[in-house]
mmCIF file of C-alpha atoms in Angstrom:
data_model
loop_
_atom_site.group_PDB
_atom_site.id
_atom_site.type_symbol
_atom_site.label_atom_id
_atom_site.label_comp_id
_atom_site.label_asym_id
_atom_site.label_seq_id
_atom_site.Cartn_x
_atom_site.Cartn_y
_atom_site.Cartn_z
ATOM 1 C CA UNK A 1458 77.350 58.102 208.026
ATOM 2 C CA UNK A 1459 78.746 58.476 211.954
ATOM 3 C CA UNK A 1460 81.904 58.804 210.819
ATOM 4 C CA UNK A 1461 81.309 61.085 208.555
ATOM 5 C CA UNK A 1462 79.513 63.363 210.508
ATOM 6 C CA UNK A 1463 81.804 63.640 213.279
ATOM 7 C CA UNK A 1464 84.551 64.915 209.956
ATOM 8 C CA UNK A 1465 82.142 67.548 209.147
ATOM 9 C CA UNK A 1466 81.269 68.638 212.277
ATOM 10 C CA UNK A 1467 85.169 68.882 213.018
ATOM 11 C CA UNK A 1468 85.418 70.240 209.818
ATOM 12 C CA UNK A 1469 83.283 73.124 210.647
ATOM 13 C CA UNK A 1470 83.960 73.663 214.558
ATOM 14 C CA UNK A 1471 88.076 74.273 212.735
ATOM 15 C CA UNK A 1472 86.632 77.226 210.088
ATOM 16 C CA UNK A 1473 85.159 78.347 212.721
ATOM 17 C CA UNK A 1474 87.830 78.546 215.635
ATOM 18 C CA UNK A 1475 89.003 80.063 212.297
ATOM 19 C CA UNK A 1476 87.361 82.690 211.271
ATOM 20 C CA UNK A 1477 87.261 84.155 214.728
ATOM 21 C CA UNK A 1478 91.017 84.604 214.670
ATOM 22 C CA UNK A 1479 91.448 86.106 211.116
ATOM 23 C CA UNK A 1480 88.280 88.833 212.034
ATOM 24 C CA UNK A 1481 90.361 89.677 215.039
ATOM 25 C CA UNK A 1482 92.143 93.183 214.789
ATOM 26 C CA UNK A 1483 95.330 92.613 214.233
ATOM 27 C CA UNK A 1484 97.729 93.458 217.899
ATOM 28 C CA UNK A 1485 98.608 96.605 216.815
ATOM 29 C CA UNK A 1486 95.105 97.892 216.811
ATOM 30 C CA UNK A 1487 94.306 95.719 219.590
ATOM 31 C CA UNK A 1488 94.959 98.151 223.277
ATOM 32 C CA UNK A 1489 97.547 97.108 225.401
ATOM 33 C CA UNK A 1490 97.733 96.280 229.081
ATOM 34 C CA UNK A 1491 101.126 98.225 229.076
ATOM 35 C CA UNK A 1492 99.994 101.656 227.498
ATOM 36 C CA UNK A 1493 96.881 102.136 229.075
ATOM 37 C CA UNK A 1494 100.090 103.103 232.237
ATOM 38 C CA UNK A 1495 101.899 105.511 228.729
ATOM 39 C CA UNK A 1496 103.174 108.382 230.606
ATOM 40 C CA UNK A 1497 101.881 111.289 228.630
ATOM 41 C CA UNK A 1498 105.468 112.940 227.507
ATOM 42 C CA UNK A 1499 104.036 116.109 227.050
ATOM 43 C CA UNK A 1500 106.354 118.616 229.737
ATOM 44 C CA UNK A 1501 104.353 119.265 232.416
ATOM 45 C CA UNK A 1502 104.551 122.889 233.807
ATOM 46 C CA UNK A 1503 105.802 124.075 237.337
ATOM 47 C CA UNK A 1504 106.081 127.822 236.768
ATOM 48 C CA UNK A 1505 107.128 129.404 239.406
ATOM 49 C CA UNK A 1506 109.311 125.857 241.214
ATOM 50 C CA UNK A 1507 112.035 126.105 242.770
ATOM 51 C CA UNK A 1508 115.020 124.022 240.961
ATOM 52 C CA UNK A 1509 116.614 121.204 243.325
ATOM 53 C CA UNK A 1510 120.032 123.688 243.398
ATOM 54 C CA UNK A 1511 122.025 121.775 245.165
ATOM 55 C CA UNK A 1512 122.169 118.530 243.483
ATOM 56 C CA UNK A 1513 125.380 117.379 242.817
ATOM 57 C CA UNK A 1514 125.947 116.061 239.302
ATOM 58 C CA UNK A 1515 129.323 116.512 237.149
ATOM 59 C CA UNK A 1516 130.763 118.859 234.302
ATOM 60 C CA UNK A 1517 133.056 118.112 231.278
ATOM 61 C CA UNK A 1518 135.904 117.983 232.817
ATOM 62 C CA UNK A 1519 134.587 115.186 235.209
ATOM 63 C CA UNK A 1520 134.804 117.458 238.616
ATOM 64 C CA UNK A 1521 131.710 117.567 240.797
ATOM 65 C CA UNK A 1522 129.314 120.345 240.830
ATOM 66 C CA UNK A 1523 125.979 121.259 241.738
ATOM 67 C CA UNK A 1524 123.074 122.998 239.433
ATOM 68 C CA UNK A 1525 123.483 126.426 241.769
ATOM 69 C CA UNK A 1526 126.654 126.275 240.583
ATOM 70 C CA UNK A 1527 125.572 127.937 236.950
ATOM 71 C CA UNK A 1528 123.309 130.449 239.371
ATOM 72 C CA UNK A 1529 124.813 133.198 239.820
ATOM 73 C CA UNK A 1530 124.103 136.474 238.092
ATOM 74 C CA UNK A 1531 122.392 136.207 234.614
ATOM 75 C CA UNK A 1532 119.624 133.642 234.330
ATOM 76 C CA UNK A 1533 120.204 130.127 233.162
ATOM 77 C CA UNK A 1534 118.513 128.023 229.962
ATOM 78 C CA UNK A 1535 118.046 124.838 230.765
ATOM 79 C CA UNK A 1536 118.021 122.257 228.293
ATOM 80 C CA UNK A 1537 117.383 118.334 229.342
ATOM 81 C CA UNK A 1538 118.680 116.169 226.728
ATOM 82 C CA UNK A 1539 120.732 112.987 225.487
ATOM 83 C CA UNK A 1540 123.974 113.051 223.675
ATOM 84 C CA UNK A 1541 122.950 110.256 222.261
ATOM 85 C CA UNK A 1542 120.099 110.992 220.685
ATOM 86 C CA UNK A 1543 119.474 111.064 217.286
ATOM 87 C CA UNK A 1544 116.617 112.886 217.152
ATOM 88 C CA UNK A 1545 115.190 115.868 219.487
ATOM 89 C CA UNK A 1546 117.530 116.464 220.614
ATOM 90 C CA UNK A 1547 120.147 117.291 218.496
ATOM 91 C CA UNK A 1548 117.348 119.275 216.387
ATOM 92 C CA UNK A 1549 116.438 121.874 219.404
ATOM 93 C CA UNK A 1550 119.931 122.145 220.499
ATOM 94 C CA UNK A 1551 120.526 123.508 216.638
ATOM 95 C CA UNK A 1552 117.810 125.458 216.162
ATOM 96 C CA UNK A 1553 118.318 127.349 220.000
ATOM 97 C CA UNK A 1554 121.789 127.936 219.867
ATOM 98 C CA UNK A 1555 123.026 128.287 215.604
ATOM 99 C CA UNK A 1556 119.664 129.792 214.926
ATOM 100 C CA UNK A 1557 118.508 131.990 217.607
ATOM 101 C CA UNK A 1558 121.077 132.474 220.282
ATOM 102 C CA UNK A 1559 123.572 133.329 217.722
ATOM 103 C CA UNK A 1560 121.252 135.930 216.101
ATOM 104 C CA UNK A 1561 120.824 138.175 219.102
ATOM 105 C CA UNK A 1562 123.242 140.587 221.307
ATOM 106 C CA UNK A 1563 123.200 138.496 224.507
ATOM 107 C CA UNK A 1564 126.442 136.876 225.670
ATOM 108 C CA UNK A 1565 127.142 134.186 226.816
ATOM 109 C CA UNK A 1566 127.678 133.857 230.456
ATOM 110 C CA UNK A 1567 127.226 137.893 231.037
ATOM 111 C CA UNK A 1568 124.171 137.734 229.705
ATOM 112 C CA UNK A 1569 122.480 134.048 230.007
ATOM 113 C CA UNK A 1570 123.965 130.277 231.020
ATOM 114 C CA UNK A 1571 122.771 127.867 228.645
ATOM 115 C CA UNK A 1572 123.469 124.079 231.259
ATOM 116 C CA UNK A 1573 122.777 120.724 229.057
ATOM 117 C CA UNK A 1574 121.840 118.197 231.218
ATOM 118 C CA UNK A 1575 121.747 114.391 230.218
ATOM 119 C CA UNK A 1576 119.555 112.407 230.884
ATOM 120 C CA UNK A 1577 121.305 108.858 229.903
ATOM 121 C CA UNK A 1578 122.989 107.517 232.741
ATOM 122 C CA UNK A 1579 125.986 106.179 229.636
ATOM 123 C CA UNK A 1580 127.050 109.616 228.837
ATOM 124 C CA UNK A 1581 129.964 111.042 230.984
ATOM 125 C CA UNK A 1582 132.230 113.581 230.848
ATOM 126 C CA UNK A 1583 133.857 112.655 227.812
ATOM 127 C CA UNK A 1584 130.451 112.808 225.868
ATOM 128 C CA UNK A 1585 129.370 116.681 227.020
ATOM 129 C CA UNK A 1586 133.384 117.939 226.691
ATOM 130 C CA UNK A 1587 132.490 117.292 222.981
ATOM 131 C CA UNK A 1588 129.283 118.467 222.984
ATOM 132 C CA UNK A 1589 130.134 121.160 224.277
ATOM 133 C CA UNK A 1590 132.944 122.065 221.757
ATOM 134 C CA UNK A 1591 130.481 121.232 218.729
ATOM 135 C CA UNK A 1592 128.330 123.698 219.893
ATOM 136 C CA UNK A 1593 130.134 126.419 221.375
ATOM 137 C CA UNK A 1594 131.641 126.291 217.287
ATOM 138 C CA UNK A 1595 127.807 127.214 216.052
ATOM 139 C CA UNK A 1596 127.961 130.061 217.923
ATOM 140 C CA UNK A 1597 131.266 131.553 216.884
ATOM 141 C CA UNK A 1598 133.982 133.419 217.997
ATOM 142 C CA UNK A 1599 135.425 132.617 221.893
ATOM 143 C CA UNK A 1600 132.439 132.535 223.686
ATOM 144 C CA UNK A 1601 132.165 129.482 225.627
ATOM 145 C CA UNK A 1602 132.710 130.344 228.795
ATOM 146 C CA UNK A 1603 128.224 130.495 229.502
ATOM 147 C CA UNK A 1604 127.704 127.212 227.539
ATOM 148 C CA UNK A 1605 127.956 124.005 229.664
ATOM 149 C CA UNK A 1606 127.047 120.234 229.765
ATOM 150 C CA UNK A 1607 126.847 117.667 232.583
ATOM 151 C CA UNK A 1608 126.408 114.501 233.465
ATOM 152 C CA UNK A 1609 124.680 113.104 236.597
ATOM 153 C CA UNK A 1610 123.637 109.822 238.364
ATOM 154 C CA UNK A 1611 120.026 108.718 237.151
ATOM 155 C CA UNK A 1612 119.104 109.979 240.665
ATOM 156 C CA UNK A 1613 120.780 113.383 240.266
ATOM 157 C CA UNK A 1614 118.843 113.464 237.169
ATOM 158 C CA UNK A 1615 115.550 112.539 238.285
ATOM 159 C CA UNK A 1616 115.246 114.880 241.056
ATOM 160 C CA UNK A 1617 115.746 117.628 238.634
ATOM 161 C CA UNK A 1618 113.257 116.545 235.329
ATOM 162 C CA UNK A 1619 110.486 115.605 238.183
ATOM 163 C CA UNK A 1620 110.679 119.781 239.781
ATOM 164 C CA UNK A 1621 110.534 120.115 236.034
ATOM 165 C CA UNK A 1622 107.917 118.741 234.864
ATOM 166 C CA UNK A 1623 110.329 116.735 232.498
ATOM 167 C CA UNK A 1624 108.485 112.877 231.566
ATOM 168 C CA UNK A 1625 111.591 110.829 230.159
ATOM 169 C CA UNK A 1626 111.261 106.713 229.397
ATOM 170 C CA UNK A 1627 113.819 104.937 228.175
ATOM 171 C CA UNK A 1628 112.413 102.188 225.240
ATOM 172 C CA UNK A 1629 115.289 98.911 225.378
ATOM 173 C CA UNK A 1630 113.294 98.590 221.701
ATOM 174 C CA UNK A 1631 114.261 101.334 220.146
ATOM 175 C CA UNK A 1632 117.233 102.048 222.328
ATOM 176 C CA UNK A 1633 115.879 105.607 223.035
ATOM 177 C CA UNK A 1634 114.805 107.933 225.581
ATOM 178 C CA UNK A 1635 111.094 109.054 225.196
ATOM 179 C CA UNK A 1636 110.900 113.150 226.129
ATOM 180 C CA UNK A 1637 109.456 116.497 225.453
ATOM 181 C CA UNK A 1638 111.544 118.442 223.116
ATOM 182 C CA UNK A 1639 112.274 122.069 224.647
ATOM 183 C CA UNK A 1640 113.749 123.981 227.459
ATOM 184 C CA UNK A 1641 112.918 125.997 230.657
ATOM 185 C CA UNK A 1642 114.285 129.843 231.365
ATOM 186 C CA UNK A 1643 114.739 129.827 236.143
ATOM 187 C CA UNK A 1644 115.657 132.804 236.848
ATOM 188 C CA UNK A 1645 118.949 133.741 238.305
ATOM 189 C CA UNK A 1646 117.688 132.538 241.811
ATOM 190 C CA UNK A 1647 116.449 129.263 240.477
ATOM 191 C CA UNK A 1648 113.323 129.552 239.758
ATOM 192 C CA UNK A 1649 111.046 128.294 237.119
ATOM 193 C CA UNK A 1650 109.715 131.562 235.009
ATOM 194 C CA UNK A 1651 109.507 129.921 231.867
ATOM 195 C CA UNK A 1652 108.358 127.155 228.990
ATOM 196 C CA UNK A 1653 109.859 127.188 225.266
ATOM 197 C CA UNK A 1654 108.374 123.665 223.760
ATOM 198 C CA UNK A 1655 109.078 122.341 220.801
ATOM 199 C CA UNK A 1656 112.316 122.402 218.361
ATOM 200 C CA UNK A 1657 112.134 125.391 215.993
ATOM 201 C CA UNK A 1658 113.198 128.302 218.525
ATOM 202 C CA UNK A 1659 112.529 132.263 217.093
ATOM 203 C CA UNK A 1660 115.221 135.534 218.293
ATOM 204 C CA UNK A 1661 111.978 136.680 218.845
ATOM 205 C CA UNK A 1662 110.854 133.927 221.504
#
């Protein structure tokens, strides 16, 4: 009897343990400690902030440049992206260049400069040169003078992103960067004047 009782008690404990495990919410629905510190990956606008124009970057030919080299007499459209991106970055740039800039009577370099800076340190000058050629073709004609695709060190790019209010973080699980979609427009003196968020930009905007 004692042996039977012990077996029944053990069986009850095992069943109770299994029930409690099965009743627990799946891992995906349980709050993770890491999620508590997750950033809000949307723009944190800093209108009126002055971009760090002395920041050193690398242009498409592999030459060292300063961000301020592209701030002369025309407004600057500043896009933070990365060239390995297979989602937001390419869509944003294509909408901006092919659907918007190509549809309005503005000349690159004369009326604006477009400066795209990669947030991925794996992107190099050769990648930037290919990207420039690809997107310049969307404008048609010999209109690549005002398009610039730059790369740089993690510290340099992070400095620019922090002033813009552009949070980003690399996710090794998907080998991709989490970041907001859109761009900023800055005055010729480097002061941020406007944020345009999202991937679909109309010529009117």
